Tab-separated table of C-alpha atoms in Angstrom:
chain	number	residue	atom	x	y	z
A	25	GLY	CA	0.096	-0.103	0.626
A	26	ASN	CA	0.667	3.733	-0.191
A	27	SER	CA	3.240	5.013	2.787
A	28	VAL	CA	4.343	8.998	3.630
A	29	THR	CA	7.658	8.682	5.900
A	30	GLN	CA	8.851	12.447	7.191
A	31	MET	CA	11.706	13.250	9.211
A	32	GLU	CA	10.454	13.281	13.300
A	33	GLY	CA	10.463	15.930	15.058
A	34	PRO	CA	10.753	17.874	16.701
A	35	VAL	CA	12.762	20.387	14.803
A	36	THR	CA	13.724	23.364	16.469
A	37	LEU	CA	15.289	26.348	14.433
A	38	SER	CA	16.522	29.603	15.371
A	39	GLU	CA	15.210	32.788	12.597
A	40	GLU	CA	16.972	33.044	9.201
A	41	ALA	CA	18.104	29.350	9.380
A	42	PHE	CA	17.412	27.261	6.529
A	43	LEU	CA	14.161	24.493	6.590
A	44	THR	CA	13.937	21.144	5.671
A	45	ILE	CA	11.721	18.829	5.881
A	46	ASN	CA	12.038	15.228	4.376
A	47	CYS	CA	10.051	13.594	2.764
A	48	THR	CA	9.623	9.792	0.819
A	49	TYR	CA	6.849	7.931	-0.390
A	50	THR	CA	6.293	4.789	-1.669
A	51	ALA	CA	2.914	4.709	-4.261
A	52	THR	CA	1.976	2.515	-6.648
A	53	GLY	CA	1.270	4.109	-10.343
A	54	TYR	CA	1.897	8.272	-10.408
A	55	PRO	CA	1.099	10.046	-7.001
A	56	SER	CA	0.385	13.421	-6.150
A	57	LEU	CA	2.033	14.575	-3.589
A	58	PHE	CA	1.173	17.529	-1.042
A	59	TRP	CA	3.055	19.822	1.727
A	60	TYR	CA	-0.043	20.567	4.242
A	61	VAL	CA	0.550	23.514	7.332
A	62	GLN	CA	-1.438	23.382	10.665
A	63	TYR	CA	-0.966	25.932	13.090
A	64	PRO	CA	-1.497	25.932	16.246
A	65	GLY	CA	-5.260	25.910	16.858
A	66	GLU	CA	-6.312	25.393	13.431
A	67	GLY	CA	-6.823	23.194	11.315
A	68	LEU	CA	-4.669	21.484	8.095
A	69	GLN	CA	-4.091	24.340	5.019
A	70	LEU	CA	-2.489	23.477	1.770
A	71	LEU	CA	0.884	25.021	1.552
A	72	LEU	CA	2.262	23.338	-1.877
A	73	LYS	CA	1.564	20.652	-4.108
A	74	ALA	CA	3.358	18.958	-7.501
A	75	THR	CA	1.225	16.306	-9.928
A	76	LYS	CA	3.727	15.371	-11.678
A	77	ALA	CA	8.158	14.790	-11.571
A	78	ASP	CA	10.351	16.903	-11.268
A	79	ASP	CA	7.436	19.750	-10.978
A	80	LYS	CA	8.485	22.764	-8.420
A	81	GLY	CA	5.560	23.327	-5.925
A	82	SER	CA	5.926	26.620	-4.114
A	83	ASN	CA	3.954	29.016	-1.424
A	84	LYS	CA	4.924	31.777	1.001
A	85	GLY	CA	8.731	31.322	0.339
A	86	PHE	CA	8.300	27.677	0.905
A	87	GLU	CA	9.214	24.697	-1.523
A	88	ALA	CA	10.104	21.469	-2.336
A	89	THR	CA	10.554	19.255	-6.046
A	90	TYR	CA	8.456	15.968	-6.582
A	91	ARG	CA	11.759	14.514	-7.370
A	92	LYS	CA	10.211	10.654	-8.809
A	93	GLU	CA	13.838	9.342	-8.990
A	94	THR	CA	13.714	9.282	-5.100
A	95	THR	CA	10.454	8.938	-4.129
A	96	SER	CA	10.692	12.062	-2.365
A	97	PHE	CA	9.023	15.485	-1.919
A	98	HIS	CA	11.675	17.557	1.123
A	99	LEU	CA	9.941	20.988	1.684
A	100	GLU	CA	12.587	23.293	1.999
A	101	LYS	CA	12.871	27.116	3.038
A	102	GLY	CA	15.529	30.328	3.100
A	103	SER	CA	14.728	31.747	6.290
A	104	VAL	CA	12.166	31.355	8.534
A	105	GLN	CA	10.410	33.424	10.661
A	106	VAL	CA	8.781	32.628	14.389
A	107	SER	CA	5.339	32.488	12.141
A	108	ASP	CA	6.418	29.365	10.615
A	109	SER	CA	5.845	27.636	13.697
A	110	ALA	CA	3.508	24.557	13.027
A	111	VAL	CA	3.266	20.423	12.470
A	112	TYR	CA	3.674	20.219	8.640
A	113	PHE	CA	2.702	16.718	7.064
A	114	CYS	CA	3.765	15.188	3.810
A	115	ALA	CA	0.866	13.739	0.974
A	116	LEU	CA	0.369	11.543	-1.495
A	117	TYR	CA	-3.002	10.778	-3.326
A	118	SER	CA	-2.211	8.228	-6.228
A	119	GLY	CA	-6.106	7.747	-7.722
A	120	GLY	CA	-9.106	5.855	-6.561
A	121	SER	CA	-12.262	6.689	-5.616
A	122	ASN	CA	-12.491	7.091	-2.489
A	123	TYR	CA	-10.134	10.274	-2.861
A	124	LYS	CA	-7.921	9.199	0.509
A	125	LEU	CA	-4.471	11.155	1.313
A	126	THR	CA	-2.026	9.490	2.852
A	127	PHE	CA	-0.589	11.548	5.486
A	128	GLY	CA	2.683	11.544	7.284
A	129	LYS	CA	2.740	11.176	10.703
A	130	GLY	CA	4.303	15.491	10.980
A	131	THR	CA	6.442	17.645	11.747
A	132	LEU	CA	6.087	20.137	14.448
A	133	LEU	CA	9.025	23.019	13.560
A	134	THR	CA	9.380	25.078	16.549
A	135	VAL	CA	11.079	29.090	15.210
A	136	ASN	CA	12.507	31.232	17.826
A	137	PRO	CA	13.318	34.341	18.352
B	30	GLU	CA	-15.044	33.132	1.639
B	31	ALA	CA	-14.729	29.472	0.616
B	32	GLN	CA	-15.057	27.220	4.352
B	33	VAL	CA	-15.423	23.740	5.865
B	34	THR	CA	-17.350	24.385	9.226
B	35	GLN	CA	-17.395	22.400	11.626
B	36	ASN	CA	-19.061	22.020	15.159
B	37	PRO	CA	-18.219	21.205	17.656
B	38	ARG	CA	-14.893	22.288	17.890
B	39	TYR	CA	-14.363	21.174	21.176
B	40	LEU	CA	-16.264	18.962	23.287
B	41	ILE	CA	-16.038	16.605	26.431
B	42	THR	CA	-18.579	13.365	26.569
B	43	VAL	CA	-19.180	9.956	28.247
B	44	THR	CA	-18.948	6.552	26.605
B	45	GLY	CA	-22.133	5.110	25.135
B	46	LYS	CA	-24.088	8.807	24.561
B	47	LYS	CA	-24.746	9.269	21.449
B	48	LEU	CA	-22.979	12.746	19.510
B	49	THR	CA	-22.859	14.133	15.999
B	50	VAL	CA	-20.246	15.856	14.906
B	51	THR	CA	-21.631	18.824	11.795
B	52	CYS	CA	-19.306	19.275	8.918
B	53	SER	CA	-20.907	21.945	5.930
B	54	GLN	CA	-18.933	23.271	3.445
B	55	ASN	CA	-20.407	26.589	1.256
B	56	MET	CA	-17.609	25.534	-2.370
B	57	ASN	CA	-20.104	23.237	-3.789
B	58	HIS	CA	-17.901	20.699	-3.496
B	59	GLU	CA	-18.960	17.600	-4.650
B	60	TYR	CA	-16.523	15.125	-2.484
B	61	MET	CA	-16.326	15.175	1.472
B	62	SER	CA	-14.537	13.286	3.931
B	63	TRP	CA	-14.278	12.825	7.153
B	64	TYR	CA	-10.711	12.511	8.990
B	65	ARG	CA	-8.743	11.011	12.654
B	66	GLN	CA	-5.803	12.576	14.082
B	67	ASP	CA	-4.577	10.955	16.214
B	68	PRO	CA	-0.393	11.350	17.652
B	69	GLY	CA	1.889	9.219	15.283
B	70	LEU	CA	-0.815	8.116	13.111
B	71	GLY	CA	-0.902	11.314	11.177
B	72	LEU	CA	-4.854	11.487	9.331
B	73	ARG	CA	-6.718	8.790	9.111
B	74	GLN	CA	-9.540	8.512	6.948
B	75	ILE	CA	-13.128	7.333	8.407
B	76	TYR	CA	-15.548	7.621	5.397
B	77	TYR	CA	-15.963	9.271	2.711
B	78	SER	CA	-18.485	10.654	0.008
B	79	MET	CA	-18.975	10.804	-3.969
B	80	ASN	CA	-21.858	13.044	-3.944
B	81	VAL	CA	-25.210	12.476	-2.461
B	82	GLU	CA	-26.361	9.782	-1.158
B	83	VAL	CA	-23.294	8.344	-1.856
B	84	THR	CA	-21.182	7.294	1.316
B	85	ASP	CA	-18.362	4.985	1.528
B	86	LYS	CA	-15.722	3.461	4.036
B	87	GLY	CA	-12.590	4.518	4.393
B	88	ASP	CA	-9.485	2.945	6.685
B	89	VAL	CA	-10.796	3.296	10.157
B	90	PRO	CA	-14.880	3.291	9.629
B	91	GLU	CA	-15.657	1.218	13.012
B	92	GLY	CA	-17.619	2.799	15.700
B	93	TYR	CA	-18.524	5.578	12.924
B	94	LYS	CA	-21.723	6.482	10.870
B	95	VAL	CA	-22.374	9.322	7.864
B	96	SER	CA	-24.653	10.332	5.898
B	97	ARG	CA	-24.993	13.042	2.873
B	98	LYS	CA	-28.709	13.971	2.304
B	99	GLU	CA	-27.712	17.271	1.145
B	100	LYS	CA	-24.406	18.614	-0.939
B	101	ARG	CA	-23.501	20.484	1.645
B	102	ASN	CA	-23.544	18.581	4.927
B	103	PHE	CA	-21.162	15.603	5.703
B	104	PRO	CA	-22.504	14.844	9.709
B	105	LEU	CA	-20.071	12.464	11.523
B	106	ILE	CA	-22.212	10.155	13.892
B	107	LEU	CA	-20.690	8.220	17.175
B	108	GLU	CA	-23.860	6.343	17.631
B	109	SER	CA	-21.638	4.879	21.562
B	110	PRO	CA	-18.712	6.327	21.796
B	111	SER	CA	-15.928	5.030	23.299
B	112	PRO	CA	-12.680	6.107	24.887
B	113	ASN	CA	-10.613	4.991	22.095
B	114	GLN	CA	-12.564	7.456	19.989
B	115	THR	CA	-10.977	10.502	21.708
B	116	SER	CA	-9.018	12.035	18.674
B	117	LEU	CA	-8.946	15.419	16.806
B	118	TYR	CA	-11.541	15.221	13.892
B	119	PHE	CA	-10.887	17.004	11.044
B	120	CYS	CA	-14.277	17.081	8.063
B	121	ALA	CA	-12.516	18.277	4.742
B	122	SER	CA	-14.098	18.742	0.958
B	123	SER	CA	-13.122	18.212	-2.572
B	124	LEU	CA	-14.533	19.962	-5.614
B	125	THR	CA	-14.425	16.235	-7.534
B	126	VAL	CA	-12.537	13.201	-7.662
B	127	THR	CA	-9.962	14.551	-9.381
B	128	SER	CA	-5.700	14.384	-8.928
B	129	GLY	CA	-5.321	17.839	-8.750
B	130	ASN	CA	-7.840	19.449	-7.232
B	131	THR	CA	-6.965	20.992	-3.766
B	132	ILE	CA	-8.834	19.405	-0.354
B	133	TYR	CA	-9.901	21.735	1.873
B	134	PHE	CA	-10.231	20.897	5.491
B	135	GLY	CA	-11.756	22.123	8.157
B	136	GLU	CA	-10.347	23.595	11.509
B	137	GLY	CA	-10.959	20.523	13.088
B	138	SER	CA	-13.619	19.141	16.338
B	139	TRP	CA	-11.521	17.764	19.652
B	140	LEU	CA	-13.086	15.329	20.749
B	141	THR	CA	-12.542	13.303	23.974
B	142	VAL	CA	-14.824	10.437	25.469
B	143	VAL	CA	-14.252	9.564	29.046
């Protein structure tokens, strides 16, 4: 079956540091890949997505590139801010009538001033 | 504003007391779904609905029921809640079941069963 593995947290960084959160996946076919973010006390928001190999999703300074050869979709940001503190989820959709997203376990990011 | 609205946001209830978590979307989406989020497990799908009167089980449907009588509403029903259903619940919706369509999530409902 499908699975998503993302790096264990928590991740603690200082403001303006470089961020990488690793995400690898196992799926049949050609899945679409997503990063969702959950700010404290809020629901899930789509951060970025990529639907085919070599696509780069980007939003709010975050980027992730769909790498089929390494089955990866790592999230990066060049300079994090305190307001980026949240839980980040990597997810995939590989087709099927249930349109089920398969999520990773989430990575808690804390950015200190 | 495009929204998926869940109620209640927070609830503490007792074992066996039936409860309903409501979900409503204002985007005329065909597809709706329920997930539960548990520490260390990520999000898991409970039920989904492709359209009005069409529902089906996800990965963890035991102990839950759903209905889809109107396009905008997709309530989650716990007929006899148990402590293992203590969790954070998310409702989600999407225009259709097509890869690339964004799935929108509600703000979540924290449920504690004692």
